[in-house]
CSV table of C-alpha atoms and ligand atoms in Angstrom, one decimal:
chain,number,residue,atom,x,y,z
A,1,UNK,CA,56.5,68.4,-25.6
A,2,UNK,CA,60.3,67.4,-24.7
A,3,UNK,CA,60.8,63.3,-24.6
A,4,UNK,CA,61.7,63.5,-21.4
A,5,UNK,CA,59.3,63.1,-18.7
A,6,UNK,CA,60.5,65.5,-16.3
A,7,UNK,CA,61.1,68.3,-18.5
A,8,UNK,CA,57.4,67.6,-20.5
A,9,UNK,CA,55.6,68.0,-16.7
A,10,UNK,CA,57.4,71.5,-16.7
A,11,UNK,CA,56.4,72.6,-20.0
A,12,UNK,CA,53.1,71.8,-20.3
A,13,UNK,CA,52.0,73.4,-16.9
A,14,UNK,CA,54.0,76.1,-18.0
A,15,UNK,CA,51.8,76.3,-21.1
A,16,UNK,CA,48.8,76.5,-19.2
A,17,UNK,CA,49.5,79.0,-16.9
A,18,UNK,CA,50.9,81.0,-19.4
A,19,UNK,CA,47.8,80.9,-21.6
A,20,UNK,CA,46.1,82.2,-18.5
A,21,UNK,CA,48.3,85.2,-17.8
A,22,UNK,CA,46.7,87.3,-19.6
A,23,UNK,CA,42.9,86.6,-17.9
A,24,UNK,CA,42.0,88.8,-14.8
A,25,UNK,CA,40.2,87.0,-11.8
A,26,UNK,CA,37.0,88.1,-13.0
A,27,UNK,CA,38.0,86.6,-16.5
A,28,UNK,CA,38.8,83.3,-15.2
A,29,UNK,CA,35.6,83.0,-12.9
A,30,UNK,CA,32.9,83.1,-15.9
A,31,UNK,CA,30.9,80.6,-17.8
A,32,UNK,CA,28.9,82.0,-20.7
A,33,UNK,CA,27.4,78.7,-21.5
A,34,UNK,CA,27.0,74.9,-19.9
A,35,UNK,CA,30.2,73.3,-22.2
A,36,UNK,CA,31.8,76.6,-21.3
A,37,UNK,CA,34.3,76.0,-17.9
A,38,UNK,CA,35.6,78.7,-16.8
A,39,UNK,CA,39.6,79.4,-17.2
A,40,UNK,CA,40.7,78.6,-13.5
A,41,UNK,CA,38.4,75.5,-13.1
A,42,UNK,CA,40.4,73.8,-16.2
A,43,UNK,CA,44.0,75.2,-14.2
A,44,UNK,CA,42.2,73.2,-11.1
A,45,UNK,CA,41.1,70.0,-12.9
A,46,UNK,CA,43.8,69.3,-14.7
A,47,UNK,CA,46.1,69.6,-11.3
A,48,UNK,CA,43.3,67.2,-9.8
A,49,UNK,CA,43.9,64.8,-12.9
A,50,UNK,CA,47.1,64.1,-11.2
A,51,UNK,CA,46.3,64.1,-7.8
A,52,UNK,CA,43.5,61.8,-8.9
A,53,UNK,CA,45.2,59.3,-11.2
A,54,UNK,CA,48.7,59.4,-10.2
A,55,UNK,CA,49.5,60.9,-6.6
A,56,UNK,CA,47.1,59.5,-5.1
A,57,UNK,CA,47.4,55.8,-6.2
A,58,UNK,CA,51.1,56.0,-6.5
A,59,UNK,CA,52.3,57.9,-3.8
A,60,UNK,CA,51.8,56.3,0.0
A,61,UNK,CA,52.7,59.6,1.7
A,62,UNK,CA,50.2,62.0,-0.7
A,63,UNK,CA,47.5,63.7,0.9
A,64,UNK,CA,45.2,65.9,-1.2
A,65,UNK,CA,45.6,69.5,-1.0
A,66,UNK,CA,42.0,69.8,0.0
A,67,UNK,CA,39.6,66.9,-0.3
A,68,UNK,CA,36.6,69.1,-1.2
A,69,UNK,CA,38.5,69.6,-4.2
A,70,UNK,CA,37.3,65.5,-5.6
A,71,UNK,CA,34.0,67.2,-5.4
A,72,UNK,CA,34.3,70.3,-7.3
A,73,UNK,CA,37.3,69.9,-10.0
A,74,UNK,CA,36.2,66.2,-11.0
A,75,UNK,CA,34.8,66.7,-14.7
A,76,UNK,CA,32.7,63.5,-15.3
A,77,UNK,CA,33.6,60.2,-13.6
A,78,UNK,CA,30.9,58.3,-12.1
A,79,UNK,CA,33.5,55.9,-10.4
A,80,UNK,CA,35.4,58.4,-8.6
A,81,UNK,CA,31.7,59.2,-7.1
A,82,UNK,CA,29.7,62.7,-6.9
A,83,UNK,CA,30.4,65.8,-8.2
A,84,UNK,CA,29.6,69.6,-8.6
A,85,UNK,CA,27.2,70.1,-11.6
A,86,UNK,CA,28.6,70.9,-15.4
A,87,UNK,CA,26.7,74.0,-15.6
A,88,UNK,CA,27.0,75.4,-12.3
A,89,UNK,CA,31.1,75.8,-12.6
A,90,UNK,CA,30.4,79.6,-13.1
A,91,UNK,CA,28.9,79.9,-9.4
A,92,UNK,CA,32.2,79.1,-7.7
A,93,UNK,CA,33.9,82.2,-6.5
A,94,UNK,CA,36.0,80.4,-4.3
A,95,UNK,CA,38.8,78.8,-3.9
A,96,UNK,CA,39.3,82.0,-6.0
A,97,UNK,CA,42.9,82.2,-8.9
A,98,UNK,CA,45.2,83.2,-5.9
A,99,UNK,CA,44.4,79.6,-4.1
A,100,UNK,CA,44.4,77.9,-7.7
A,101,UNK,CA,48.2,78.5,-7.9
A,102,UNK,CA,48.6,77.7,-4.3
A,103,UNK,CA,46.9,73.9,-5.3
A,104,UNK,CA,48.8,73.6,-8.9
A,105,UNK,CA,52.2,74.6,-7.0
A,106,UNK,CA,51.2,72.1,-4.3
A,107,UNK,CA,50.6,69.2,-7.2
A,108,UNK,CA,53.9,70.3,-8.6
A,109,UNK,CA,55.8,69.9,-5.8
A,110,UNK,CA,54.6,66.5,-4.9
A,111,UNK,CA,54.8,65.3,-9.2
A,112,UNK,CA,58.2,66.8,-9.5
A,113,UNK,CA,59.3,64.9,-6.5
A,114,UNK,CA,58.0,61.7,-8.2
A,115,UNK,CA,59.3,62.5,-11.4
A,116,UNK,CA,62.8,62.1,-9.5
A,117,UNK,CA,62.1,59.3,-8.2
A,118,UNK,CA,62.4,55.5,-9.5
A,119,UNK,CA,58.3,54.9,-10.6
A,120,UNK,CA,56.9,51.9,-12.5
A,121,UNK,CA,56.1,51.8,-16.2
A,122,UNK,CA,52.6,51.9,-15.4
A,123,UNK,CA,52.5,55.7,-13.4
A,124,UNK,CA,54.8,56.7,-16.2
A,125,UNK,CA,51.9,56.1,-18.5
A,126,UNK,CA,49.6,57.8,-16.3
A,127,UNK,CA,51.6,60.9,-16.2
A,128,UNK,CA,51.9,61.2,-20.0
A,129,UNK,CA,48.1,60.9,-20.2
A,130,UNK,CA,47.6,63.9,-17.9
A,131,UNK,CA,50.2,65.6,-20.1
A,132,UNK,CA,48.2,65.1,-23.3
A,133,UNK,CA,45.3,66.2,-20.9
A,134,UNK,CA,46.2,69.0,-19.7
A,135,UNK,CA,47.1,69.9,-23.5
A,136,UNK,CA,43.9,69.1,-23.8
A,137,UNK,CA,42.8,72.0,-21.8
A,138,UNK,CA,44.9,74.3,-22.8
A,139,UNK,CA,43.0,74.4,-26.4
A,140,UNK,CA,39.7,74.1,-24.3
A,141,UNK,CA,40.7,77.0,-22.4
A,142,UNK,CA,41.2,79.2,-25.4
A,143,UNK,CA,38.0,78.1,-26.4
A,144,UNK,CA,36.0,79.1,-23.8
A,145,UNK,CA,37.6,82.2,-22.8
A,146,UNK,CA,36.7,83.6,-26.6
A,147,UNK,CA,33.2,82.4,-25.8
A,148,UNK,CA,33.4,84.3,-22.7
A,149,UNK,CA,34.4,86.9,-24.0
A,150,UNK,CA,32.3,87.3,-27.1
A,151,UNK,CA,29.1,87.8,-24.7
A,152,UNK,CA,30.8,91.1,-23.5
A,153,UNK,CA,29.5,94.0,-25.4
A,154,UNK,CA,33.0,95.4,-25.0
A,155,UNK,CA,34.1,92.7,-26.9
A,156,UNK,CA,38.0,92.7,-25.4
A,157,UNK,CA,40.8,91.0,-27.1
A,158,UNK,CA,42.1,88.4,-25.3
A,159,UNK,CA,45.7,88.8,-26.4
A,160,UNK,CA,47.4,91.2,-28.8
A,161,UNK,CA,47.0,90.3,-32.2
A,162,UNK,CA,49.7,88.4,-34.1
A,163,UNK,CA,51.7,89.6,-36.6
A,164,UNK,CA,50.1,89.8,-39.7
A,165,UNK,CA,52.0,89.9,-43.2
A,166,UNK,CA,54.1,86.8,-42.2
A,167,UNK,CA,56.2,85.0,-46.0
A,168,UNK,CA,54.0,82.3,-45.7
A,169,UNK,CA,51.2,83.8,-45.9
A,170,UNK,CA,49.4,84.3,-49.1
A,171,UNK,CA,46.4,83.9,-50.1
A,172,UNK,CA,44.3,80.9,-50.4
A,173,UNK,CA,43.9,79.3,-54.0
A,174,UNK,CA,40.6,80.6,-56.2
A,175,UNK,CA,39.0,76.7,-56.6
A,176,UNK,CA,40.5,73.7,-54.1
A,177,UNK,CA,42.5,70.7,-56.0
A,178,UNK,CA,41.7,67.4,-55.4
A,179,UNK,CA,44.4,65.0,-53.9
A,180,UNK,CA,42.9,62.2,-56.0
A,181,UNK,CA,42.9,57.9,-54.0
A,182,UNK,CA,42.1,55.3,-55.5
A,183,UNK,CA,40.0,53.3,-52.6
A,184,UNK,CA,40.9,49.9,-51.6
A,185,UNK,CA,41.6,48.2,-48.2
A,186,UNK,CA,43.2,50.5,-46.0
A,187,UNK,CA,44.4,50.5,-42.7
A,188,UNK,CA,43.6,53.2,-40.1
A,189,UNK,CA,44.3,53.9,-36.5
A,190,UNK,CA,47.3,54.1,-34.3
A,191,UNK,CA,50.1,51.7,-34.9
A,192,UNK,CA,51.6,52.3,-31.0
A,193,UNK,CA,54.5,54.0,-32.0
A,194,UNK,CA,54.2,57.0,-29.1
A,195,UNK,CA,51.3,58.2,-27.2
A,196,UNK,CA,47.9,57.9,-28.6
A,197,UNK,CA,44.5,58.0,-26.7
A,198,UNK,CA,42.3,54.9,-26.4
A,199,UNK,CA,39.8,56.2,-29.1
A,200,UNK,CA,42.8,55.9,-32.1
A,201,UNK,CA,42.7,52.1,-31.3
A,202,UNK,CA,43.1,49.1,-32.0
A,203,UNK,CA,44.9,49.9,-35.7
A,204,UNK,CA,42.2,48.1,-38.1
A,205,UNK,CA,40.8,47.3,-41.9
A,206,UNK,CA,38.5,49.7,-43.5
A,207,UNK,CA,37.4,49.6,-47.6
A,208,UNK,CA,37.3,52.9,-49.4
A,209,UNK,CA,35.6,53.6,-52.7
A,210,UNK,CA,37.4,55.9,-55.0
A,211,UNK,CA,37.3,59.5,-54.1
A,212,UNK,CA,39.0,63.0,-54.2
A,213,UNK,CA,40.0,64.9,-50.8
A,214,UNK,CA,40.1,69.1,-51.4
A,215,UNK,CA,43.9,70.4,-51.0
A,216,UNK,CA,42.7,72.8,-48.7
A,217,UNK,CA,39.7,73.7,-46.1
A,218,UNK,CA,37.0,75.8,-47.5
A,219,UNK,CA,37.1,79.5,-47.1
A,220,UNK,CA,34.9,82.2,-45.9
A,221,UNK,CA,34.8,83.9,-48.7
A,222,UNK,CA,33.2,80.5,-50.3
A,223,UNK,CA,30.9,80.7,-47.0
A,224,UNK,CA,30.0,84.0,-48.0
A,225,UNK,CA,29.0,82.8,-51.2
A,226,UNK,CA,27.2,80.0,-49.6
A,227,UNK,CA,25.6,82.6,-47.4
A,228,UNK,CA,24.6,85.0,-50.2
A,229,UNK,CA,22.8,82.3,-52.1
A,230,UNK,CA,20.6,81.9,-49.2
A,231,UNK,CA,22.6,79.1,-47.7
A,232,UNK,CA,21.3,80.0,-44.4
A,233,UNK,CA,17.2,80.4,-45.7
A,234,UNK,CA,17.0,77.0,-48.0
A,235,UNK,CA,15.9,74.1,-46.1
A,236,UNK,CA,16.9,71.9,-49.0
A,237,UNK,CA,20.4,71.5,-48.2
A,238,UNK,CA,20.0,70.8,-44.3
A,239,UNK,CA,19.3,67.8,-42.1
A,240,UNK,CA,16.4,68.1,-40.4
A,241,UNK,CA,17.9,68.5,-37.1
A,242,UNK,CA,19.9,70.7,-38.3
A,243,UNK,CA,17.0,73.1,-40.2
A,244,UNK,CA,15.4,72.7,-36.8
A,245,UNK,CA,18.5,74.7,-35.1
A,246,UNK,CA,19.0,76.7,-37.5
A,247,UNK,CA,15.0,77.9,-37.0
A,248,UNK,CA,15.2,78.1,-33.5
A,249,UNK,CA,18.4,79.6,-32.7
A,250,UNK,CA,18.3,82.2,-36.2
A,251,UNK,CA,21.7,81.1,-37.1
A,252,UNK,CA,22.5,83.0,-40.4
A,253,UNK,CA,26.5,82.6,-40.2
A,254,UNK,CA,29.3,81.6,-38.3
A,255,UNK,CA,29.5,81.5,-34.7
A,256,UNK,CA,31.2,85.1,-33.7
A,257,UNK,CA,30.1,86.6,-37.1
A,258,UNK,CA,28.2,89.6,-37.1
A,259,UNK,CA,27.5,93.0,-39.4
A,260,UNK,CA,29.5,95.9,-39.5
A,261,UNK,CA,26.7,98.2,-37.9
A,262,UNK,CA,27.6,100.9,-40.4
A,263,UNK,CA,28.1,99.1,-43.5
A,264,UNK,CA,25.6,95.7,-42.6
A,265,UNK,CA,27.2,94.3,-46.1
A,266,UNK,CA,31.2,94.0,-44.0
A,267,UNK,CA,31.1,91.0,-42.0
A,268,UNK,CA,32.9,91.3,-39.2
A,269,UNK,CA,34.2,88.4,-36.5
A,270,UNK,CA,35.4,88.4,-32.7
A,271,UNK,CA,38.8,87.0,-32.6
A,272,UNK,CA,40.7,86.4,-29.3
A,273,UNK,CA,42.3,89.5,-30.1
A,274,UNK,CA,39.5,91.5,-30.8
A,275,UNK,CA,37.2,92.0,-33.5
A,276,UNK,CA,38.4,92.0,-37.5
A,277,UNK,CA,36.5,92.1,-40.6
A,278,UNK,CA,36.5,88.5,-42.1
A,279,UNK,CA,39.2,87.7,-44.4
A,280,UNK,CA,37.4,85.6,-47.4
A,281,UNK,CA,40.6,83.8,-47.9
A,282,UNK,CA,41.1,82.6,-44.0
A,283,UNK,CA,39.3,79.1,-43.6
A,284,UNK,CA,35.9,79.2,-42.2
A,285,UNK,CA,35.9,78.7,-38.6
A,286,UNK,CA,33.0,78.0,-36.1
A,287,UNK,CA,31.1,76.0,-37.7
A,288,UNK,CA,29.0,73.1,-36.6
A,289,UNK,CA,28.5,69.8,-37.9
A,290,UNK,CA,25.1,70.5,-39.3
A,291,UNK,CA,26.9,74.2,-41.3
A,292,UNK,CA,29.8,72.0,-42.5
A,293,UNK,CA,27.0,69.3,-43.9
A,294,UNK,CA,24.5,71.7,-45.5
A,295,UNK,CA,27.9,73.4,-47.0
A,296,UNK,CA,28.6,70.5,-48.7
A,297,UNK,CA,25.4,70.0,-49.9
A,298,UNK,CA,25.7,73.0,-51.5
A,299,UNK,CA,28.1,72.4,-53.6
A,300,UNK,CA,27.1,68.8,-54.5
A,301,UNK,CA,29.8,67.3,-52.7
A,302,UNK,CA,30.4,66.1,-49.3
A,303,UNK,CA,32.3,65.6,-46.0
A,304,UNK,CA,34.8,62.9,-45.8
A,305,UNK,CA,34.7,60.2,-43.8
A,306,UNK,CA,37.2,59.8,-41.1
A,307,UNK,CA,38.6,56.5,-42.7
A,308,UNK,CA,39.2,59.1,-46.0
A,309,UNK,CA,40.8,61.4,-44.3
A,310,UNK,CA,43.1,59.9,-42.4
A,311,UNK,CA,44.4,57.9,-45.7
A,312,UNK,CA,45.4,61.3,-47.5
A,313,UNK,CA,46.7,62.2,-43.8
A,314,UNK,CA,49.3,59.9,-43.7
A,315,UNK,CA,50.1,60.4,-47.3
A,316,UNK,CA,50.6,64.0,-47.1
A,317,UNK,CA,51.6,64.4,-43.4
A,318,UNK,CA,52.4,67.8,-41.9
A,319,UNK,CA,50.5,71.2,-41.1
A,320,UNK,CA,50.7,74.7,-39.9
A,321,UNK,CA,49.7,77.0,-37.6
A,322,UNK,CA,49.2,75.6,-34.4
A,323,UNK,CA,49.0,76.9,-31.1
A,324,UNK,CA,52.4,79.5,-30.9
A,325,UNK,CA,51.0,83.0,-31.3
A,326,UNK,CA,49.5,85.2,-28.9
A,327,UNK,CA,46.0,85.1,-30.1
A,328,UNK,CA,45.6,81.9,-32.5
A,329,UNK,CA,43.5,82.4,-35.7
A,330,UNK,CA,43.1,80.2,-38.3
A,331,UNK,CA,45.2,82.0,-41.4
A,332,UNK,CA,45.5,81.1,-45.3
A,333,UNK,CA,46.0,78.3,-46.6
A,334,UNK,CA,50.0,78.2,-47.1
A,335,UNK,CA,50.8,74.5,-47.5
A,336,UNK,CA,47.9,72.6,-49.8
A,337,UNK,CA,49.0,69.3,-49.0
A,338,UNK,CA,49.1,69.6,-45.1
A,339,UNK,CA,46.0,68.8,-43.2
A,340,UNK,CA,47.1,69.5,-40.0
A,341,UNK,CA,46.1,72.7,-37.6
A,342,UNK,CA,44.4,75.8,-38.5
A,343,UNK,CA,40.9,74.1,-38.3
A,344,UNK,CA,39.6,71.2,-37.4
A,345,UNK,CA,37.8,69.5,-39.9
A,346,UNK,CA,34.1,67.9,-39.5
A,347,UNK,CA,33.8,64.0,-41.0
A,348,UNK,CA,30.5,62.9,-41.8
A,349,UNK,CA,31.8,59.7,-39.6
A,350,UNK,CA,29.7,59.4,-36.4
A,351,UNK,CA,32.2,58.8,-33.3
A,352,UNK,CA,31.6,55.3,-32.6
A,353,UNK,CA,34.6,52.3,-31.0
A,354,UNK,CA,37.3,50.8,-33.6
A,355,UNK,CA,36.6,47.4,-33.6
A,356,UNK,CA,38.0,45.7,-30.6
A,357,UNK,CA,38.2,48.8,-29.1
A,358,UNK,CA,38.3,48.2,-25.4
A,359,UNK,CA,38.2,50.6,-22.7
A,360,UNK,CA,41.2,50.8,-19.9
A,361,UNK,CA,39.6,49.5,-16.5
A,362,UNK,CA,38.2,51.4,-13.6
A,363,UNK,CA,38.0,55.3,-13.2
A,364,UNK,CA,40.4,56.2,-16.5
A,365,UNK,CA,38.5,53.9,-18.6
A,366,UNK,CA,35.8,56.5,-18.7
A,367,UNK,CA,38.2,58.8,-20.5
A,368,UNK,CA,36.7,58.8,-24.1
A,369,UNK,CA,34.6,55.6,-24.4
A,370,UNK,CA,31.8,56.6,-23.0
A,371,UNK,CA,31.3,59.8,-25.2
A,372,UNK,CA,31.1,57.2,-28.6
A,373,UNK,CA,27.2,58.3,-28.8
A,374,UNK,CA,25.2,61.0,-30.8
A,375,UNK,CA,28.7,63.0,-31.7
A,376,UNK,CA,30.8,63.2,-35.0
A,377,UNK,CA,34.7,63.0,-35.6
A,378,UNK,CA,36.8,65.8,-36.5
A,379,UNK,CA,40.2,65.7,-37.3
A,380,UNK,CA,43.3,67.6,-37.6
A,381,UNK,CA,43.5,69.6,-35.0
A,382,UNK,CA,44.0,74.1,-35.2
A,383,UNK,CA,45.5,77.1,-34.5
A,384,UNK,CA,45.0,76.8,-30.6
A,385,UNK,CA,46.0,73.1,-30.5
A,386,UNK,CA,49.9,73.1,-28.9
A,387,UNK,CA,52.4,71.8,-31.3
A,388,UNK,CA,53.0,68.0,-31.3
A,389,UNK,CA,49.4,67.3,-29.3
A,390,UNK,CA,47.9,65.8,-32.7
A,391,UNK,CA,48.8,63.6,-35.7
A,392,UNK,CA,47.0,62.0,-38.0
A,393,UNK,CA,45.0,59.3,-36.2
A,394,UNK,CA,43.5,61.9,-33.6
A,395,UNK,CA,39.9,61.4,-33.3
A,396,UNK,CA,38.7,64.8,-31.9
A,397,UNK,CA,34.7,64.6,-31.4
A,398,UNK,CA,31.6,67.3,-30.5
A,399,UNK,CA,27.9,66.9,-30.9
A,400,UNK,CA,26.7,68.4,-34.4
A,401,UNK,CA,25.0,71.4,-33.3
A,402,UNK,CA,28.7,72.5,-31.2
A,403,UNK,CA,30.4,75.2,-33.0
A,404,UNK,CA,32.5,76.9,-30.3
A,405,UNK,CA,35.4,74.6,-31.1
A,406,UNK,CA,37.8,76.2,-34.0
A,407,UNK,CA,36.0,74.0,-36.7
A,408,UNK,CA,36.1,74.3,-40.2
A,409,UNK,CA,35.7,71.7,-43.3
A,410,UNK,CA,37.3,70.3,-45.8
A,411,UNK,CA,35.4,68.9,-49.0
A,412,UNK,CA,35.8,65.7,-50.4
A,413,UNK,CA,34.2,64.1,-54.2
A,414,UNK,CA,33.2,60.9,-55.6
A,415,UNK,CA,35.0,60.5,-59.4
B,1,LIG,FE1,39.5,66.8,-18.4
């Protein structure tokens, strides 16, 4: 995102209207599942996210575009009053994508007005929040659209695939190293240099015990092996809420992971640009909290926490493969020292408040703080997050059973 203000507002909705470009009407209007919105109601809410938060309170002359819009594009905030149902986003047809881009040219306007104008410290806060919002969204949209279309027999691509064969690709090492710490008092968190979400703060103490982080996520070719030694059938290596989904809803591998129906012993996986046969040396993706877990299990080792990772994180800053391509996949393993993008990664640390942690006042103070129940932390962002939206304090979050993010794992050891 550029530093300056002006030029960041351009590029972001840019972003997001690009990554719907290639999404028919029909595309945009579907939701396959109740955490699945469909790809025009994120271009709407993220438009009313400034109307809401900025225009609105910091414009005398704004009017909304259409104030039946509050109702349907508000996503959860109880002090901005009622709103449409979650799971009933799928049963708007109208305002249909045609009056979407009439409303996100109308919010331009009026921001790109602002943005010329001489605004307080406080709205330029505001509008770099609904930057790293709508950013936000764009990684949510790519979500949801492959779970859209993954529930088409057809099973279309979303995009073209990207090149393959790139130099730094190679494949991922036989065994993951260990980036070997120590333990001691640490500090984690954001230290307020740049932007970071309310959930990163306050910057605070935490005591590790010695302990080795792997170099790399794990693979699915180690999945398969996981897989193949009845991973999937042992209830000895799963949390009990976790057996219990595994019973109900027959998992047996990775979200989008099916057989080749003429060879059952090929894997193959729906991509966003179509369907591949699973690379063993790409890092597993699709995975939920309760996988990642009984994963770990299985190899006698175990997630890190979030305090752990974050320590190597800063150590060994840096990543790879983040949102750029026409349809992002998570690739090989090309940099063992970089934990950002591709994947990310599942902590056993459940997503609770730093301490001190204080939520902003009034209607924005409901932006993450209220979700610091029955959900774990990933970190590190992946392949569909844009460049520059993470670092290494990021505190992603999902409940454990959620595996339509682009999750993964990476191990870590006691000595
Ligand atoms: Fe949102």
């Amino acid at each position: 995102m550029p530093s300056n203000l002006a030029a960041a507002y351009g590029d972001v909705r840019a972003t997001t209207e690009h990554l719907a470009a290639p999404l028919s009407a029909e595309d945009q209007t579907i939701q396959s599942m109740a955490d699945v919105s469909p790809t025009k109601w994120h271009r709407a809410h993220v438009s009313w996210f400034f109307e809401t938060f900025v225009l609105g309170p910091h414009v005398p002359a704004y009017r909304p575009y259409d104030d039946a819009f509050a109702y349907i594009f508000n996503s959860y905030y109880e002090a901005l009053g009622q709103r449409h149902p979650r799971s009933e986003r799928g049963l708007i047809s109208r305002p249909g994508v045609a009056e979407i881009a009439r409303y996100r040219a109308f919010v331009d306007a009026a921001m790109n007005d602002l943005l010329l104008s001489d605004f307080e410290p406080r709205v330029h806060e505001l509008i770099t929040l609904g930057l790293h919002h709508e950013q936000q969204h764009q990684e949510l949209l790519l979500m949801d659209i492959k779970h859209v279309l993954s529930r088409n027999p057809m099973r279309p691509a979303y995009a073209t695939p990207p090149e393959r064969g790139d130099a730094n690709d190679r494949p991922a090492p036989p065994k993951a190293g260990w980036i070997e710490h120590d333990g001691g008092v640490v500090e984690i968190g954001h230290t307020g240099n740049g932007f970071g979400f309310d959930n990163e703060f306050p910057r605070h103490r935490e005591y590790l015990s010695p302990f080795g982080l792997a170099d790399r996520p794990v693979t699915c070719g180690e999945w398969l092996s996981f897989m193949e030694d009845g991973g999937y059938d042992r209830p000895e290596f799963w949390l009990s809420d976790g057996w219990s989904v595994v019973m109900t809803q027959g998992w047996q591998a990775p979200l989008y992971w099916f057989r080749d129906a003429e060879n059952p012993e090929q894997w193959q996986q729906f991509t966003l640009s179509g369907v591949r046969p699973v690379d063993p040396d790409e890092p597993v993706c699709h995975v939920s909290y309760y996988e990642a877990d009984a994963f770990a299990h299985w190899t006698g080792k175990r997630l890190p926490t979030e305090a752990e990772w974050e320590t190597i994180a800063m150590i060994a800053a840096g990543g790879s493969n983040f949102l750029g391509g026409e349809a992002p996949h998570p690739r090989p393993a090309v940099d063992s020292n970089a934990l950002l993008g591709d994947v990310w990664e599942w902590t056993s640390s459940s997503y609770t408040p730093y301490p001190g942690f204080r939520a902003a006042p009034g209607a924005v103070g409901e932006y993450n703080g209220k979700f610091m129940v029955s959900q774990y932390v990933l970190r590190g962002g992946c392949c569909a997050t844009p460049p520059g939206h993470v670092r290494p304090t990021y505190r992603n979050f999902f409940p454990p059973g959620a595996r339509w993010a682009f999750s993964g794992l990476r191990l870590a050891q006691d000595p």
